[in-house]
CSV table of N, CA, C and O in Angstrom, one decimal:
chain,number,residue,atom,x,y,z
A,249,MET,N,1.4,-14.9,5.4
A,249,MET,CA,0.4,-14.8,4.9
A,249,MET,C,0.4,-14.3,4.0
A,249,MET,O,1.0,-13.5,3.1
A,250,ARG,N,-0.8,-14.7,2.4
A,250,ARG,CA,-0.9,-14.0,1.2
A,250,ARG,C,-2.0,-13.2,1.0
A,250,ARG,O,-3.3,-13.1,2.2
A,251,TYR,N,-1.7,-12.0,0.2
A,251,TYR,CA,-2.5,-10.9,0.2
A,251,TYR,C,-2.7,-10.6,-1.3
A,251,TYR,O,-2.1,-10.9,-2.2
A,252,ARG,N,-4.2,-9.9,-1.2
A,252,ARG,CA,-4.5,-9.7,-3.2
A,252,ARG,C,-4.6,-8.4,-2.7
A,252,ARG,O,-4.8,-7.6,-2.0
A,253,LEU,N,-3.9,-8.1,-4.2
A,253,LEU,CA,-3.6,-6.8,-4.2
A,253,LEU,C,-4.6,-6.0,-5.5
A,253,LEU,O,-4.2,-6.8,-6.4
A,254,ASP,N,-5.0,-5.0,-5.4
A,254,ASP,CA,-6.2,-4.6,-6.8
A,254,ASP,C,-5.4,-3.5,-6.7
A,254,ASP,O,-5.9,-2.6,-6.0
A,255,LEU,N,-4.9,-2.9,-8.4
A,255,LEU,CA,-4.3,-2.2,-8.0
A,255,LEU,C,-4.8,-1.3,-9.8
A,255,LEU,O,-5.1,-1.9,-10.7
A,256,THR,N,-4.7,0.1,-9.8
A,256,THR,CA,-5.1,0.5,-10.8
A,256,THR,C,-3.8,1.3,-11.0
A,256,THR,O,-3.2,2.5,-10.8
A,257,LEU,N,-3.3,0.9,-12.6
A,257,LEU,CA,-2.0,2.1,-13.2
A,257,LEU,C,-1.9,2.9,-14.2
A,257,LEU,O,-2.9,2.4,-14.7
A,258,ARG,N,-1.0,4.0,-13.9
A,258,ARG,CA,-1.1,4.6,-15.0
A,258,ARG,C,-0.2,3.7,-16.6
A,258,ARG,O,0.5,3.1,-15.6
A,259,GLN,N,-0.3,3.5,-17.7
A,259,GLN,CA,0.2,3.1,-18.6
A,259,GLN,C,1.6,3.8,-18.9
A,259,GLN,O,1.6,4.4,-19.8
A,260,ALA,N,2.5,3.8,-17.6
A,260,ALA,CA,4.3,4.1,-18.0
A,260,ALA,C,4.9,3.0,-18.3
A,260,ALA,O,5.0,2.0,-18.0
A,261,GLU,N,6.2,3.5,-18.8
A,261,GLU,CA,7.0,2.9,-18.8
A,261,GLU,C,7.5,2.6,-17.9
A,261,GLU,O,8.0,3.5,-17.0
A,262,GLY,N,7.8,0.7,-17.3
A,262,GLY,CA,8.8,0.5,-15.9
A,262,GLY,C,7.6,0.9,-14.6
A,262,GLY,O,7.7,0.2,-13.9
A,263,ALA,N,6.4,1.0,-15.1
A,263,ALA,CA,5.1,1.3,-13.8
A,263,ALA,C,5.5,-0.4,-13.3
A,263,ALA,O,4.8,-0.5,-12.4
A,264,LEU,N,4.8,-1.3,-13.8
A,264,LEU,CA,4.5,-2.8,-13.0
A,264,LEU,C,6.5,-3.1,-12.6
A,264,LEU,O,5.9,-3.9,-11.5
A,265,ALA,N,7.3,-2.9,-13.4
A,265,ALA,CA,8.6,-3.3,-12.5
A,265,ALA,C,8.6,-2.6,-11.3
A,265,ALA,O,9.0,-3.0,-10.5
A,266,ARG,N,8.1,-1.4,-11.2
A,266,ARG,CA,8.4,-0.2,-10.0
A,266,ARG,C,7.1,-1.1,-8.2
A,266,ARG,O,8.2,-1.3,-8.1
A,267,VAL,N,5.9,-1.5,-9.2
A,267,VAL,CA,5.1,-2.1,-8.3
A,267,VAL,C,5.9,-4.0,-7.7
A,267,VAL,O,6.4,-3.6,-6.8
A,268,LEU,N,6.5,-4.2,-8.5
A,268,LEU,CA,7.0,-5.8,-8.6
A,268,LEU,C,8.3,-5.3,-7.6
A,268,LEU,O,8.2,-6.4,-6.1
A,269,GLY,N,8.8,-4.3,-8.3
A,269,GLY,CA,9.7,-4.2,-7.3
A,269,GLY,C,9.8,-4.2,-6.1
A,269,GLY,O,10.6,-4.0,-4.5
A,270,THR,N,8.6,-2.4,-5.7
A,270,THR,CA,8.5,-2.5,-4.8
A,270,THR,C,8.3,-2.6,-3.4
A,270,THR,O,8.2,-3.4,-2.2
A,271,ALA,N,7.2,-4.3,-4.3
A,271,ALA,CA,6.9,-5.6,-3.4
A,271,ALA,C,7.7,-6.0,-2.8
A,271,ALA,O,8.1,-6.9,-1.5
A,272,GLU,N,8.9,-6.6,-3.6
A,272,GLU,CA,10.2,-7.9,-3.4
A,272,GLU,C,10.6,-6.9,-2.6
A,272,GLU,O,11.0,-7.5,-1.5
A,273,ARG,N,11.2,-5.4,-2.5
A,273,ARG,CA,11.9,-4.8,-1.5
A,273,ARG,C,11.0,-4.8,0.0
A,273,ARG,O,11.2,-5.2,0.9
A,274,ARG,N,9.5,-5.1,0.0
A,274,ARG,CA,8.8,-4.8,1.3
A,274,ARG,C,9.0,-6.6,2.1
A,274,ARG,O,8.1,-6.4,3.0
A,275,GLY,N,9.4,-7.5,1.2
A,275,GLY,CA,9.3,-8.9,1.9
A,275,GLY,C,8.4,-9.9,1.4
A,275,GLY,O,8.2,-10.7,1.9
A,276,PHE,N,8.0,-9.2,0.4
A,276,PHE,CA,6.7,-10.2,-0.2
A,276,PHE,C,6.7,-10.7,-1.3
A,276,PHE,O,7.4,-10.5,-2.1
A,277,ARG,N,6.8,-11.7,-1.6
A,277,ARG,CA,7.3,-12.5,-2.9
A,277,ARG,C,5.5,-12.7,-4.2
A,277,ARG,O,4.9,-13.2,-3.3
A,278,PRO,N,6.2,-12.4,-5.4
A,278,PRO,CA,4.8,-12.1,-6.2
A,278,PRO,C,4.5,-13.7,-6.9
A,278,PRO,O,5.6,-14.5,-7.2
A,279,LEU,N,3.5,-14.1,-6.6
A,279,LEU,CA,2.9,-15.5,-6.8
A,279,LEU,C,1.8,-15.4,-8.2
A,279,LEU,O,2.2,-16.3,-8.5
A,280,ALA,N,1.5,-14.6,-8.0
A,280,ALA,CA,0.4,-14.2,-9.2
A,280,ALA,C,0.3,-12.7,-10.0
A,280,ALA,O,-0.1,-12.3,-8.9
A,281,VAL,N,0.3,-12.9,-11.1
A,281,VAL,CA,0.2,-11.3,-11.6
A,281,VAL,C,-0.6,-11.4,-13.0
A,281,VAL,O,-0.7,-12.5,-13.8
A,282,GLU,N,-2.2,-10.6,-13.2
A,282,GLU,CA,-2.5,-10.8,-13.9
A,282,GLU,C,-3.8,-8.9,-14.3
A,282,GLU,O,-3.8,-8.2,-13.4
A,283,GLY,N,-3.1,-8.8,-15.8
A,283,GLY,CA,-3.5,-7.7,-15.6
A,283,GLY,C,-4.5,-7.2,-17.0
A,283,GLY,O,-4.1,-7.9,-17.9
A,284,GLU,N,-5.5,-6.1,-17.2
A,284,GLU,CA,-5.5,-5.9,-18.2
A,284,GLU,C,-6.0,-4.2,-18.4
A,284,GLU,O,-5.8,-3.5,-16.9
A,285,ALA,N,-6.0,-3.7,-19.8
A,285,ALA,CA,-6.4,-2.0,-19.7
A,285,ALA,C,-7.8,-1.9,-19.6
A,285,ALA,O,-9.0,-2.5,-20.1
A,286,GLN,N,-7.8,-1.0,-18.9
A,286,GLN,CA,-9.0,-0.1,-18.7
A,286,GLN,C,-9.8,0.5,-20.1
A,286,GLN,O,-9.2,0.6,-21.0
A,287,SER,N,-11.4,0.8,-20.3
A,287,SER,CA,-11.7,1.2,-21.2
A,287,SER,C,-11.5,2.2,-21.2
A,287,SER,O,-11.5,2.8,-22.6
A,288,GLU,N,-10.6,3.1,-20.5
A,288,GLU,CA,-10.0,4.9,-20.9
A,288,GLU,C,-8.9,4.6,-21.7
A,288,GLU,O,-8.6,5.4,-22.6
A,289,GLY,N,-8.2,3.4,-22.0
A,289,GLY,CA,-7.4,3.4,-22.5
A,289,GLY,C,-5.9,3.6,-22.1
A,289,GLY,O,-4.8,3.3,-22.8
A,290,ASP,N,-6.1,4.3,-20.5
A,290,ASP,CA,-4.8,4.6,-20.6
A,290,ASP,C,-4.3,4.7,-19.2
A,290,ASP,O,-2.9,5.0,-18.2
A,291,ARG,N,-4.9,3.4,-18.4
A,291,ARG,CA,-4.4,3.1,-17.2
A,291,ARG,C,-4.8,1.2,-17.3
A,291,ARG,O,-5.3,0.9,-18.2
A,292,TRP,N,-4.1,0.2,-16.7
A,292,TRP,CA,-3.9,-0.6,-16.1
A,292,TRP,C,-4.7,-1.1,-15.0
A,292,TRP,O,-4.4,-0.1,-14.2
A,293,HIS,N,-5.4,-2.5,-15.1
A,293,HIS,CA,-6.3,-2.8,-13.7
A,293,HIS,C,-5.5,-4.2,-13.4
A,293,HIS,O,-5.5,-4.8,-14.7
A,294,LEU,N,-4.6,-4.4,-12.5
A,294,LEU,CA,-3.7,-5.0,-11.7
A,294,LEU,C,-4.4,-5.7,-10.6
A,294,LEU,O,-4.0,-5.1,-9.9
A,295,GLN,N,-4.2,-7.5,-10.9
A,295,GLN,CA,-4.4,-7.9,-9.6
A,295,GLN,C,-3.0,-9.2,-9.3
A,295,GLN,O,-2.8,-9.6,-10.4
A,296,MET,N,-2.5,-8.8,-8.2
A,296,MET,CA,-1.5,-9.6,-7.9
A,296,MET,C,-1.7,-10.1,-6.1
A,296,MET,O,-2.1,-9.6,-6.0
A,297,THR,N,-1.0,-11.5,-6.5
A,297,THR,CA,-1.4,-12.1,-5.5
A,297,THR,C,0.3,-12.4,-4.9
A,297,THR,O,1.1,-12.5,-5.3
A,298,VAL,N,0.1,-11.9,-3.7
A,298,VAL,CA,1.9,-11.7,-2.9
A,298,VAL,C,2.2,-12.5,-1.0
A,298,VAL,O,0.6,-12.9,-1.1
A,299,GLU,N,2.8,-13.5,-1.3
A,299,GLU,CA,2.9,-13.9,-0.3
A,299,GLU,C,4.3,-13.3,1.3
A,299,GLU,O,5.5,-12.9,0.3
A,300,GLY,N,4.3,-13.4,2.4
A,300,GLY,CA,5.2,-12.3,3.0
A,300,GLY,C,4.6,-12.9,4.6
A,300,GLY,O,3.4,-12.8,4.8
A,301,ASP,N,5.6,-12.6,5.4
A,301,ASP,CA,5.3,-13.1,6.8
A,301,ASP,C,4.7,-11.4,7.6
A,301,ASP,O,5.2,-11.2,8.8
A,302,ARG,N,5.3,-10.5,6.6
A,302,ARG,CA,5.1,-8.9,7.3
A,302,ARG,C,3.4,-8.7,7.1
A,302,ARG,O,2.9,-9.4,6.6
A,303,THR,N,3.1,-7.7,7.9
A,303,THR,CA,2.1,-7.2,7.6
A,303,THR,C,1.6,-6.7,6.0
A,303,THR,O,2.9,-5.9,5.6
A,304,ALA,N,0.6,-6.1,6.0
A,304,ALA,CA,0.5,-5.6,4.5
A,304,ALA,C,0.0,-4.0,4.6
A,304,ALA,O,0.1,-3.1,3.6
A,305,ASP,N,0.6,-3.7,5.6
A,305,ASP,CA,0.2,-1.9,6.1
A,305,ASP,C,1.2,-0.9,5.0
A,305,ASP,O,1.2,-0.7,4.7
A,306,ASN,N,2.7,-1.3,5.1
A,306,ASN,CA,4.1,-1.3,4.7
A,306,ASN,C,3.8,-1.2,3.2
A,306,ASN,O,3.7,-0.3,2.9
A,307,LEU,N,2.9,-2.2,2.9
A,307,LEU,CA,3.3,-2.1,1.5
A,307,LEU,C,2.1,-1.5,0.7
A,307,LEU,O,2.5,-1.0,0.1
A,308,HIS,N,1.0,-1.8,1.5
A,308,HIS,CA,0.0,-0.4,1.0
A,308,HIS,C,0.0,1.0,1.0
A,308,HIS,O,-0.1,1.6,-0.4
A,309,GLU,N,1.4,1.0,1.8
A,309,GLU,CA,1.4,3.0,2.0
A,309,GLU,C,2.9,2.8,1.0
A,309,GLU,O,2.5,3.8,0.6
A,310,GLN,N,3.8,2.1,0.7
A,310,GLN,CA,4.8,2.1,0.0
A,310,GLN,C,3.9,2.5,-1.9
A,310,GLN,O,4.4,2.8,-2.2
A,311,LEU,N,3.0,1.4,-1.7
A,311,LEU,CA,3.0,1.4,-3.0
A,311,LEU,C,1.8,2.4,-4.0
A,311,LEU,O,2.0,3.4,-4.5
A,312,SER,N,1.1,2.3,-2.3
A,312,SER,CA,0.2,4.2,-2.6
A,312,SER,C,1.0,5.2,-2.9
A,312,SER,O,1.0,6.6,-3.8
A,313,LYS,N,2.8,5.5,-2.5
A,313,LYS,CA,3.4,6.4,-3.1
A,313,LYS,C,3.9,6.6,-4.2
A,313,LYS,O,4.6,7.7,-4.7
A,314,LEU,N,3.9,5.7,-5.1
A,314,LEU,CA,4.5,5.5,-6.5
A,314,LEU,C,3.4,5.9,-7.5
A,314,LEU,O,2.3,6.2,-6.8
A,315,TYR,N,4.1,6.6,-7.9
A,315,TYR,CA,3.8,8.3,-8.7
A,315,TYR,C,2.9,7.0,-10.0
A,315,TYR,O,1.3,8.2,-10.3
A,316,ASP,N,3.2,6.5,-10.7
A,316,ASP,CA,1.8,5.6,-11.2
A,316,ASP,C,1.2,4.7,-10.8
A,316,ASP,O,0.1,4.2,-11.6
A,317,CYS,N,0.8,4.5,-9.6
A,317,CYS,CA,-0.3,3.9,-8.9
A,317,CYS,C,-1.1,4.9,-8.2
A,317,CYS,O,-1.1,5.6,-8.0
A,318,LEU,N,-2.2,5.1,-9.4
A,318,LEU,CA,-3.7,5.9,-8.8
A,318,LEU,C,-4.4,4.7,-7.7
A,318,LEU,O,-5.2,6.3,-6.8
A,319,ASP,N,-4.2,4.0,-7.7
A,319,ASP,CA,-5.1,3.4,-6.2
A,319,ASP,C,-4.8,2.1,-6.1
A,319,ASP,O,-4.4,1.4,-7.3
A,320,VAL,N,-4.8,1.5,-4.8
A,320,VAL,CA,-3.7,0.5,-4.6
A,320,VAL,C,-5.1,0.1,-3.3
A,320,VAL,O,-5.1,1.0,-2.4
A,321,GLN,N,-5.4,-1.1,-3.2
A,321,GLN,CA,-6.4,-2.1,-2.5
A,321,GLN,C,-5.5,-3.0,-2.1
A,321,GLN,O,-5.4,-4.3,-3.0
A,322,VAL,N,-5.4,-3.7,-0.6
A,322,VAL,CA,-5.1,-4.8,0.0
A,322,VAL,C,-5.8,-5.5,0.4
A,322,VAL,O,-6.6,-4.7,1.7
A,323,GLN,N,-6.3,-7.3,0.9
A,323,GLN,CA,-6.8,-8.0,1.3
A,323,GLN,C,-6.1,-9.0,1.4
A,323,GLN,O,-5.9,-9.4,0.7
A,324,PRO,N,-6.9,-9.5,2.8
A,324,PRO,CA,-6.1,-11.3,3.0
A,324,PRO,C,-6.8,-12.0,2.0
A,324,PRO,O,-8.2,-11.8,2.1
A,325,CYS,N,-5.7,-12.9,2.0
A,325,CYS,CA,-7.1,-14.2,0.7
A,325,CYS,C,-7.2,-15.1,1.9
A,325,CYS,O,-6.7,-15.8,3.1
A,326,ASN,N,-8.4,-15.6,1.5
A,326,ASN,CA,-8.9,-17.1,2.3
A,326,ASN,C,-8.3,-18.5,2.4
A,326,ASN,O,-8.3,-18.4,0.8
C-alpha cells in the first residue's frame, strides 16, 4: 500500500537521512521526496510517498519520536 507523509522538520544536519532511514527500517520504500524551506527559515516542509505491506501506524509513531520531526501526518494514497 502507498502512503503520503507530510512532515515538518527542523533544518538540522542529518534530519532527512534519519527520516528516510526510519521509513526503510520500518519496511517502507521511499518512492518520491519533495520539500522546501518554510518562511520561518529554520524548518522544512517535506512530502514523501512510501510503499510497504505494513500499516502506517507504526511508521507514524516512529517518525513522531524523532527529535527533528516536529509534525507528521500520514494518509493513504488513492
